[in-house]
Structure formats: C-alpha cells, structure tokens
Amino acid sequence: AQTVTQSQPEMSVQEAETVTLSCTYDTSENNYYLFWYKQPPSRQMILVIRQEAYKQQNATENRFSVNFQKAAKSFSLKISDSQLGDTAMYFCAFMKHDSQGGSEKLVFGKGTKLTVNP
Amino acid sequence: ETGVTQSPTHLIKTRGQQVTLRCSSQSGHNTVSWYQQALGQGPQFIFQYYREEENGRGNFPPRFSGLQFPNYSSELNVNALELDDSALYLCASSLWLAGSYEQYFGPGTRLTVT
C-alpha cells in the first residue's frame, strides 16, 4: 500500500517571500502521478500542480514549482512570491498509474497548514 | 464548463439514522470518486463509480454505499450513522480515458452526527 507523509504540520511565510513544503511517499510502483492540492477555508480542494513519475523535468505552474526526486521518493512544493491568498491547507497526493487507462484513487498526506503573513 | 457540485452543504443527523449525499460531476466526466475527510486529516478514499458500477473501494464498511446515474451524477449513502462518521465528504469527478488521471473536487458536504 502507498503512503504519503507530510512532516510539516504548520508553516508560515511573509508575503512576497518563498516557501517550500515537503512531501515524501512510499510505493513499489514505477508508474504513478503526484499532486499538490490546496484547500482554503472555503473547503474546496483545488489542484495546484501535478507531476508524472516518468517525466524527469520538474513541473511548474506560474509561482508554483516542484522538486521531484524519484529515487528519494520526495516531492516538495515551492511557492514563490507568496500571496495572502495562498493561505490554505496543502495536501500532497499520490496516484498509481492504471495501465487500462482508468482513474485510480488518490492517497493523501495529512496536510501542511500554510499561513502567509502581511 | 460546469464544475463539480455537491448537496447539501451541511447536514446534522442523529446516531443510527441514514443519510444520502449527492454529487453532480463536471461536464464531460464519467467517473466519480468519494472521499471522507475527518477534521485535521487528509481525505480518505471511500469508493469510485464508473459507468454506474463500483470500481474500487477503500477500507470502509458496507454501510457506506453508492450509486451512479446515467448522467454520471452520484449518491453516497451511509446507514446506521456513527459519531465517527462526522466529517467532510468530498466528491471528485474525472474522465476515464487513457492518459487521463486528474480528479476535480466539489466543495464538500459537512456531516455532523450527534
């Protein structure tokens, strides 16, 4: 079974600065996907960024980027130029690849509460 | 494009009662997954529906059941409610297609069991 570990329950950062959230996972699968989701107080789970395990290049979405280290089973999220609207719970999630093309379940970590201070 | 919607937003039930939660998937999506998120925890997978059939189940007892309708909307039913069933229930829709894997979440239903 896959497990996802987020070792930082809470973090804070000053507006406009950079912060990195950590995530490690355990799996025997070779093909899988990794995600970071954001959950603001409104509760809506929003997809921030995704990474396919077969891709060596780290994913980037505007101010959000990841550092994917497959051998170390590490998947950290870097938020640059932090904004007040980035305040939320951030969840790292794992999904194994389904060779039949179906959608598999997401396995989530316990989350990191990020607060961006003005 | 219509996003994932869920109803109701909040619900209060008494232990032993039954509850039905509803989810409308995003336009064009044919797969619905349900997750339970206890307070302070990450979501836990309950089950997934594809073409009106259960397609994978997490570690939840049989009193958690579901349905998917021809229009791909879905229901989650929980019988004999227990206090530990109090949680945020999230529905996520996706498109069953080779190479497709992203799941998009609704706003959730907050269930309180007293």
PDB file of C-alpha atoms in Angstrom:
ATOM      1  CA  ALA A   1       0.000   0.000   0.000  1.00  0.00           C
ATOM      2  CA  GLN A   2       1.126   3.501  -0.728  1.00  0.00           C
ATOM      3  CA  THR A   3       1.684   6.084   1.996  1.00  0.00           C
ATOM      4  CA  VAL A   4       2.259   9.822   1.817  1.00  0.00           C
ATOM      5  CA  THR A   5       3.995  11.744   4.599  1.00  0.00           C
ATOM      6  CA  GLN A   6       3.974  15.489   5.136  1.00  0.00           C
ATOM      7  CA  SER A   7       6.310  16.214   8.028  1.00  0.00           C
ATOM      8  CA  GLN A   8       5.428  19.890   8.488  1.00  0.00           C
ATOM      9  CA  PRO A   9       2.012  20.296  10.167  1.00  0.00           C
ATOM     10  CA  GLU A  10       2.231  24.096  10.004  1.00  0.00           C
ATOM     11  CA  MET A  11       4.355  26.688   8.252  1.00  0.00           C
ATOM     12  CA  SER A  12       4.302  30.439   7.883  1.00  0.00           C
ATOM     13  CA  VAL A  13       5.894  32.835   5.412  1.00  0.00           C
ATOM     14  CA  GLN A  14       5.973  36.552   4.831  1.00  0.00           C
ATOM     15  CA  GLU A  15       4.176  37.951   1.831  1.00  0.00           C
ATOM     16  CA  ALA A  16       6.399  38.042  -1.296  1.00  0.00           C
ATOM     17  CA  GLU A  17       8.852  35.504   0.124  1.00  0.00           C
ATOM     18  CA  THR A  18       9.434  31.901  -0.937  1.00  0.00           C
ATOM     19  CA  VAL A  19       8.390  28.808   0.995  1.00  0.00           C
ATOM     20  CA  THR A  20       8.929  25.088   0.410  1.00  0.00           C
ATOM     21  CA  LEU A  21       6.561  22.365   1.618  1.00  0.00           C
ATOM     22  CA  SER A  22       7.901  18.837   1.998  1.00  0.00           C
ATOM     23  CA  CYS A  23       6.361  15.527   0.984  1.00  0.00           C
ATOM     24  CA  THR A  24       7.708  12.001   0.904  1.00  0.00           C
ATOM     25  CA  TYR A  25       5.931   8.879  -0.250  1.00  0.00           C
ATOM     26  CA  ASP A  26       6.390   5.160  -0.190  1.00  0.00           C
ATOM     27  CA  THR A  27       5.486   2.905  -3.109  1.00  0.00           C
ATOM     28  CA  SER A  28       6.712  -0.098  -5.026  1.00  0.00           C
ATOM     29  CA  GLU A  29       5.084   1.196  -8.217  1.00  0.00           C
ATOM     30  CA  ASN A  30       7.198   2.584 -11.042  1.00  0.00           C
ATOM     31  CA  ASN A  31       4.490   4.481 -12.890  1.00  0.00           C
ATOM     32  CA  TYR A  32       2.456   6.946 -10.881  1.00  0.00           C
ATOM     33  CA  TYR A  33       1.376  10.543 -10.534  1.00  0.00           C
ATOM     34  CA  LEU A  34       1.940  13.058  -7.775  1.00  0.00           C
ATOM     35  CA  PHE A  35      -0.176  16.077  -6.964  1.00  0.00           C
ATOM     36  CA  TRP A  36      -0.330  19.065  -4.699  1.00  0.00           C
ATOM     37  CA  TYR A  37      -3.825  20.206  -3.745  1.00  0.00           C
ATOM     38  CA  LYS A  38      -4.752  23.413  -1.943  1.00  0.00           C
ATOM     39  CA  GLN A  39      -7.722  23.564   0.443  1.00  0.00           C
ATOM     40  CA  PRO A  40      -8.583  27.087   1.620  1.00  0.00           C
ATOM     41  CA  PRO A  41     -11.054  27.689   4.449  1.00  0.00           C
ATOM     42  CA  SER A  42     -13.826  27.507   1.858  1.00  0.00           C
ATOM     43  CA  ARG A  43     -13.065  23.719   1.793  1.00  0.00           C
ATOM     44  CA  GLN A  44     -12.858  23.409  -1.998  1.00  0.00           C
ATOM     45  CA  MET A  45      -9.921  21.162  -2.884  1.00  0.00           C
ATOM     46  CA  ILE A  46      -8.073  22.845  -5.744  1.00  0.00           C
ATOM     47  CA  LEU A  47      -5.420  21.170  -7.888  1.00  0.00           C
ATOM     48  CA  VAL A  48      -2.219  23.226  -7.746  1.00  0.00           C
ATOM     49  CA  ILE A  49       0.276  21.174  -9.694  1.00  0.00           C
ATOM     50  CA  ARG A  50       0.857  17.627 -10.965  1.00  0.00           C
ATOM     51  CA  GLN A  51       3.872  15.529 -11.869  1.00  0.00           C
ATOM     52  CA  GLU A  52       4.090  12.331 -13.876  1.00  0.00           C
ATOM     53  CA  ALA A  53       6.707   9.968 -12.450  1.00  0.00           C
ATOM     54  CA  TYR A  54       8.085   9.127 -15.889  1.00  0.00           C
ATOM     55  CA  LYS A  55       8.961  12.759 -16.529  1.00  0.00           C
ATOM     56  CA  GLN A  56      12.359  13.889 -15.263  1.00  0.00           C
ATOM     57  CA  GLN A  57      11.574  17.565 -15.702  1.00  0.00           C
ATOM     58  CA  ASN A  58      10.051  19.214 -12.665  1.00  0.00           C
ATOM     59  CA  ALA A  59       6.569  20.645 -13.176  1.00  0.00           C
ATOM     60  CA  THR A  60       5.977  24.387 -12.959  1.00  0.00           C
ATOM     61  CA  GLU A  61       2.742  26.366 -12.805  1.00  0.00           C
ATOM     62  CA  ASN A  62       3.305  30.103 -12.537  1.00  0.00           C
ATOM     63  CA  ARG A  63       4.550  30.738  -8.959  1.00  0.00           C
ATOM     64  CA  PHE A  64       4.348  27.054  -8.033  1.00  0.00           C
ATOM     65  CA  SER A  65       7.053  24.527  -8.821  1.00  0.00           C
ATOM     66  CA  VAL A  66       8.034  21.106  -7.560  1.00  0.00           C
ATOM     67  CA  ASN A  67      11.275  19.336  -6.799  1.00  0.00           C
ATOM     68  CA  PHE A  68      10.652  15.703  -7.737  1.00  0.00           C
ATOM     69  CA  GLN A  69      13.313  13.253  -6.620  1.00  0.00           C
ATOM     70  CA  LYS A  70      12.095   9.816  -7.724  1.00  0.00           C
ATOM     71  CA  ALA A  71      14.914   7.792  -6.173  1.00  0.00           C
ATOM     72  CA  ALA A  72      14.458   9.533  -2.839  1.00  0.00           C
ATOM     73  CA  LYS A  73      10.656   9.391  -3.185  1.00  0.00           C
ATOM     74  CA  SER A  74      10.440  13.068  -2.425  1.00  0.00           C
ATOM     75  CA  PHE A  75       8.062  15.631  -3.911  1.00  0.00           C
ATOM     76  CA  SER A  76       8.353  19.131  -2.456  1.00  0.00           C
ATOM     77  CA  LEU A  77       6.347  22.212  -3.449  1.00  0.00           C
ATOM     78  CA  LYS A  78       7.948  25.627  -3.778  1.00  0.00           C
ATOM     79  CA  ILE A  79       5.755  28.715  -3.703  1.00  0.00           C
ATOM     80  CA  SER A  80       7.496  31.853  -4.922  1.00  0.00           C
ATOM     81  CA  ASP A  81       6.346  35.412  -4.273  1.00  0.00           C
ATOM     82  CA  SER A  82       3.845  34.211  -1.659  1.00  0.00           C
ATOM     83  CA  GLN A  83       0.493  35.971  -1.625  1.00  0.00           C
ATOM     84  CA  LEU A  84      -2.126  36.315   1.104  1.00  0.00           C
ATOM     85  CA  GLY A  85      -4.451  34.157  -0.999  1.00  0.00           C
ATOM     86  CA  ASP A  86      -2.006  31.272  -0.727  1.00  0.00           C
ATOM     87  CA  THR A  87      -3.044  30.807   2.908  1.00  0.00           C
ATOM     88  CA  ALA A  88      -4.573  27.313   2.999  1.00  0.00           C
ATOM     89  CA  MET A  89      -4.028  23.660   3.822  1.00  0.00           C
ATOM     90  CA  TYR A  90      -1.793  21.994   1.266  1.00  0.00           C
ATOM     91  CA  PHE A  91      -2.085  18.279   0.613  1.00  0.00           C
ATOM     92  CA  CYS A  92       0.365  16.091  -1.218  1.00  0.00           C
ATOM     93  CA  ALA A  93      -1.294  13.157  -3.001  1.00  0.00           C
ATOM     94  CA  PHE A  94      -0.218  10.002  -4.839  1.00  0.00           C
ATOM     95  CA  MET A  95      -1.997   8.070  -7.562  1.00  0.00           C
ATOM     96  CA  LYS A  96      -0.679   4.905  -9.176  1.00  0.00           C
ATOM     97  CA  HIS A  97      -0.923   4.581 -12.923  1.00  0.00           C
ATOM     98  CA  ASP A  98      -3.680   2.355 -14.261  1.00  0.00           C
ATOM     99  CA  SER A  99      -2.436   0.635 -17.405  1.00  0.00           C
ATOM    100  CA  GLN A 100      -6.037   0.153 -18.508  1.00  0.00           C
ATOM    101  CA  GLY A 101      -6.448   3.912 -18.659  1.00  0.00           C
ATOM    102  CA  GLY A 102      -8.795   4.203 -15.716  1.00  0.00           C
ATOM    103  CA  SER A 103      -8.704   6.655 -12.892  1.00  0.00           C
ATOM    104  CA  GLU A 104      -7.206   5.378  -9.674  1.00  0.00           C
ATOM    105  CA  LYS A 105      -7.715   6.549  -6.123  1.00  0.00           C
ATOM    106  CA  LEU A 106      -5.769   9.413  -4.585  1.00  0.00           C
ATOM    107  CA  VAL A 107      -3.770   8.726  -1.425  1.00  0.00           C
ATOM    108  CA  PHE A 108      -3.326  11.912   0.583  1.00  0.00           C
ATOM    109  CA  GLY A 109      -0.914  13.078   3.234  1.00  0.00           C
ATOM    110  CA  LYS A 110      -2.176  14.735   6.411  1.00  0.00           C
ATOM    111  CA  GLY A 111      -1.531  18.201   5.062  1.00  0.00           C
ATOM    112  CA  THR A 112       0.506  21.290   5.880  1.00  0.00           C
ATOM    113  CA  LYS A 113      -1.231  24.424   7.091  1.00  0.00           C
ATOM    114  CA  LEU A 114       0.409  27.397   5.386  1.00  0.00           C
ATOM    115  CA  THR A 115      -0.125  30.924   6.639  1.00  0.00           C
ATOM    116  CA  VAL A 116       1.068  33.892   4.582  1.00  0.00           C
ATOM    117  CA  ASN A 117       1.602  36.940   6.776  1.00  0.00           C
ATOM    118  CA  PRO A 118       1.320  40.525   5.506  1.00  0.00           C
TER     119      PRO A 118
ATOM    120  CA  GLU B   1     -17.811  24.157 -18.320  1.00  0.00           C
ATOM    121  CA  THR B   2     -19.768  23.245 -15.183  1.00  0.00           C
ATOM    122  CA  GLY B   3     -17.745  22.307 -12.102  1.00  0.00           C
ATOM    123  CA  VAL B   4     -18.446  19.616  -9.541  1.00  0.00           C
ATOM    124  CA  THR B   5     -21.352  20.417  -7.251  1.00  0.00           C
ATOM    125  CA  GLN B   6     -22.479  18.739  -4.037  1.00  0.00           C
ATOM    126  CA  SER B   7     -25.595  18.923  -1.902  1.00  0.00           C
ATOM    127  CA  PRO B   8     -26.393  19.621   0.798  1.00  0.00           C
ATOM    128  CA  THR B   9     -23.669  21.912   2.123  1.00  0.00           C
ATOM    129  CA  HIS B  10     -24.227  20.972   5.746  1.00  0.00           C
ATOM    130  CA  LEU B  11     -26.168  18.210   7.416  1.00  0.00           C
ATOM    131  CA  ILE B  12     -26.861  17.225  11.015  1.00  0.00           C
ATOM    132  CA  LYS B  13     -28.021  13.688  11.762  1.00  0.00           C
ATOM    133  CA  THR B  14     -28.537  11.540  14.823  1.00  0.00           C
ATOM    134  CA  ARG B  15     -26.618   8.339  15.512  1.00  0.00           C
ATOM    135  CA  GLY B  16     -28.360   5.364  13.896  1.00  0.00           C
ATOM    136  CA  GLN B  17     -30.008   7.396  11.137  1.00  0.00           C
ATOM    137  CA  GLN B  18     -29.345   7.120   7.417  1.00  0.00           C
ATOM    138  CA  VAL B  19     -28.051   9.873   5.128  1.00  0.00           C
ATOM    139  CA  THR B  20     -27.781  10.463   1.372  1.00  0.00           C
ATOM    140  CA  LEU B  21     -25.275  12.890  -0.114  1.00  0.00           C
ATOM    141  CA  ARG B  22     -25.373  13.968  -3.743  1.00  0.00           C
ATOM    142  CA  CYS B  23     -22.792  14.925  -6.331  1.00  0.00           C
ATOM    143  CA  SER B  24     -23.010  16.230  -9.878  1.00  0.00           C
ATOM    144  CA  SER B  25     -19.865  15.602 -11.863  1.00  0.00           C
ATOM    145  CA  GLN B  26     -18.060  18.099 -14.038  1.00  0.00           C
ATOM    146  CA  SER B  27     -19.365  18.321 -17.588  1.00  0.00           C
ATOM    147  CA  GLY B  28     -17.804  15.581 -19.751  1.00  0.00           C
ATOM    148  CA  HIS B  29     -16.593  13.488 -16.808  1.00  0.00           C
ATOM    149  CA  ASN B  30     -17.765   9.876 -16.435  1.00  0.00           C
ATOM    150  CA  THR B  31     -16.127   8.783 -13.177  1.00  0.00           C
ATOM    151  CA  VAL B  32     -16.943   9.836  -9.637  1.00  0.00           C
ATOM    152  CA  SER B  33     -14.878   9.184  -6.510  1.00  0.00           C
ATOM    153  CA  TRP B  34     -15.934   9.800  -2.922  1.00  0.00           C
ATOM    154  CA  TYR B  35     -13.606  10.725  -0.062  1.00  0.00           C
ATOM    155  CA  GLN B  36     -14.092  11.209   3.675  1.00  0.00           C
ATOM    156  CA  GLN B  37     -12.068  13.938   5.356  1.00  0.00           C
ATOM    157  CA  ALA B  38     -12.060  13.889   9.133  1.00  0.00           C
ATOM    158  CA  LEU B  39     -11.148  17.085  10.942  1.00  0.00           C
ATOM    159  CA  GLY B  40      -7.437  17.803  10.670  1.00  0.00           C
ATOM    160  CA  GLN B  41      -6.777  14.889   8.335  1.00  0.00           C
ATOM    161  CA  GLY B  42      -6.271  14.294   4.644  1.00  0.00           C
ATOM    162  CA  PRO B  43      -9.123  12.812   2.612  1.00  0.00           C
ATOM    163  CA  GLN B  44      -9.573   9.034   2.671  1.00  0.00           C
ATOM    164  CA  PHE B  45     -10.855   7.170  -0.392  1.00  0.00           C
ATOM    165  CA  ILE B  46     -14.277   5.573   0.077  1.00  0.00           C
ATOM    166  CA  PHE B  47     -15.096   4.258  -3.411  1.00  0.00           C
ATOM    167  CA  GLN B  48     -15.242   5.126  -7.086  1.00  0.00           C
ATOM    168  CA  TYR B  49     -18.003   4.703  -9.670  1.00  0.00           C
ATOM    169  CA  TYR B  50     -17.610   4.303 -13.414  1.00  0.00           C
ATOM    170  CA  ARG B  51     -20.474   3.558 -15.805  1.00  0.00           C
ATOM    171  CA  GLU B  52     -22.842   3.082 -12.899  1.00  0.00           C
ATOM    172  CA  GLU B  53     -20.732   0.366 -11.265  1.00  0.00           C
ATOM    173  CA  GLU B  54     -18.435   0.448  -8.250  1.00  0.00           C
ATOM    174  CA  ASN B  55     -14.857   0.493  -9.493  1.00  0.00           C
ATOM    175  CA  GLY B  56     -12.658   0.253  -6.437  1.00  0.00           C
ATOM    176  CA  ARG B  57     -13.311   0.630  -2.731  1.00  0.00           C
ATOM    177  CA  GLY B  58     -11.304   1.816   0.234  1.00  0.00           C
ATOM    178  CA  ASN B  59     -11.339   0.489   3.790  1.00  0.00           C
ATOM    179  CA  PHE B  60     -14.932   1.424   4.608  1.00  0.00           C
ATOM    180  CA  PRO B  61     -17.694  -0.889   5.887  1.00  0.00           C
ATOM    181  CA  PRO B  62     -20.644  -1.999   3.711  1.00  0.00           C
ATOM    182  CA  ARG B  63     -22.951   0.538   5.377  1.00  0.00           C
ATOM    183  CA  PHE B  64     -21.233   3.024   3.064  1.00  0.00           C
ATOM    184  CA  SER B  65     -22.787   2.504  -0.356  1.00  0.00           C
ATOM    185  CA  GLY B  66     -23.235   4.476  -3.516  1.00  0.00           C
ATOM    186  CA  LEU B  67     -24.916   4.881  -6.838  1.00  0.00           C
ATOM    187  CA  GLN B  68     -24.015   6.457 -10.136  1.00  0.00           C
ATOM    188  CA  PHE B  69     -26.734   7.506 -12.557  1.00  0.00           C
ATOM    189  CA  PRO B  70     -26.747   7.546 -16.394  1.00  0.00           C
ATOM    190  CA  ASN B  71     -25.962  11.274 -16.345  1.00  0.00           C
ATOM    191  CA  TYR B  72     -22.863  10.404 -14.222  1.00  0.00           C
ATOM    192  CA  SER B  73     -24.159  12.117 -11.096  1.00  0.00           C
ATOM    193  CA  SER B  74     -23.716  10.100  -7.917  1.00  0.00           C
ATOM    194  CA  GLU B  75     -25.028   9.474  -4.429  1.00  0.00           C
ATOM    195  CA  LEU B  76     -23.271   8.372  -1.265  1.00  0.00           C
ATOM    196  CA  ASN B  77     -25.452   6.596   1.256  1.00  0.00           C
ATOM    197  CA  VAL B  78     -24.454   5.891   4.827  1.00  0.00           C
ATOM    198  CA  ASN B  79     -26.626   3.666   7.008  1.00  0.00           C
ATOM    199  CA  ALA B  80     -26.622   3.290  10.788  1.00  0.00           C
ATOM    200  CA  LEU B  81     -24.676   6.502  11.314  1.00  0.00           C
ATOM    201  CA  GLU B  82     -21.974   6.529  13.973  1.00  0.00           C
ATOM    202  CA  LEU B  83     -20.394   9.503  15.720  1.00  0.00           C
ATOM    203  CA  ASP B  84     -17.113   8.818  13.864  1.00  0.00           C
ATOM    204  CA  ASP B  85     -18.902   9.372  10.553  1.00  0.00           C
ATOM    205  CA  SER B  86     -18.832  13.098  11.303  1.00  0.00           C
ATOM    206  CA  ALA B  87     -16.609  14.506   8.568  1.00  0.00           C
ATOM    207  CA  LEU B  88     -16.397  16.471   5.347  1.00  0.00           C
ATOM    208  CA  TYR B  89     -17.442  14.270   2.426  1.00  0.00           C
ATOM    209  CA  LEU B  90     -15.810  15.176  -0.866  1.00  0.00           C
ATOM    210  CA  CYS B  91     -16.822  14.105  -4.319  1.00  0.00           C
ATOM    211  CA  ALA B  92     -14.351  14.221  -7.205  1.00  0.00           C
ATOM    212  CA  SER B  93     -15.039  13.693 -10.871  1.00  0.00           C
ATOM    213  CA  SER B  94     -12.676  12.596 -13.603  1.00  0.00           C
ATOM    214  CA  LEU B  95     -12.683  11.315 -17.150  1.00  0.00           C
ATOM    215  CA  TRP B  96     -11.909   7.642 -17.672  1.00  0.00           C
ATOM    216  CA  LEU B  97      -9.559   7.887 -20.617  1.00  0.00           C
ATOM    217  CA  ALA B  98      -6.091   6.602 -21.417  1.00  0.00           C
ATOM    218  CA  GLY B  99      -3.632   9.111 -20.067  1.00  0.00           C
ATOM    219  CA  SER B 100      -6.272  10.976 -18.102  1.00  0.00           C
ATOM    220  CA  TYR B 101      -5.944  10.979 -14.339  1.00  0.00           C
ATOM    221  CA  GLU B 102      -6.836  14.336 -12.854  1.00  0.00           C
ATOM    222  CA  GLN B 103      -9.619  14.479 -10.314  1.00  0.00           C
ATOM    223  CA  TYR B 104     -11.604  17.661  -9.706  1.00  0.00           C
ATOM    224  CA  PHE B 105     -13.299  18.150  -6.373  1.00  0.00           C
ATOM    225  CA  GLY B 106     -16.593  19.607  -5.287  1.00  0.00           C
ATOM    226  CA  PRO B 107     -16.961  21.878  -2.256  1.00  0.00           C
ATOM    227  CA  GLY B 108     -17.970  19.004   0.019  1.00  0.00           C
ATOM    228  CA  THR B 109     -20.787  18.200   2.425  1.00  0.00           C
ATOM    229  CA  ARG B 110     -20.138  18.691   6.121  1.00  0.00           C
ATOM    230  CA  LEU B 111     -21.894  15.894   8.041  1.00  0.00           C
ATOM    231  CA  THR B 112     -22.296  16.121  11.800  1.00  0.00           C
ATOM    232  CA  VAL B 113     -23.581  13.079  13.691  1.00  0.00           C
ATOM    233  CA  THR B 114     -24.857  13.709  17.213  1.00  0.00           C
TER     234      THR B 114
END
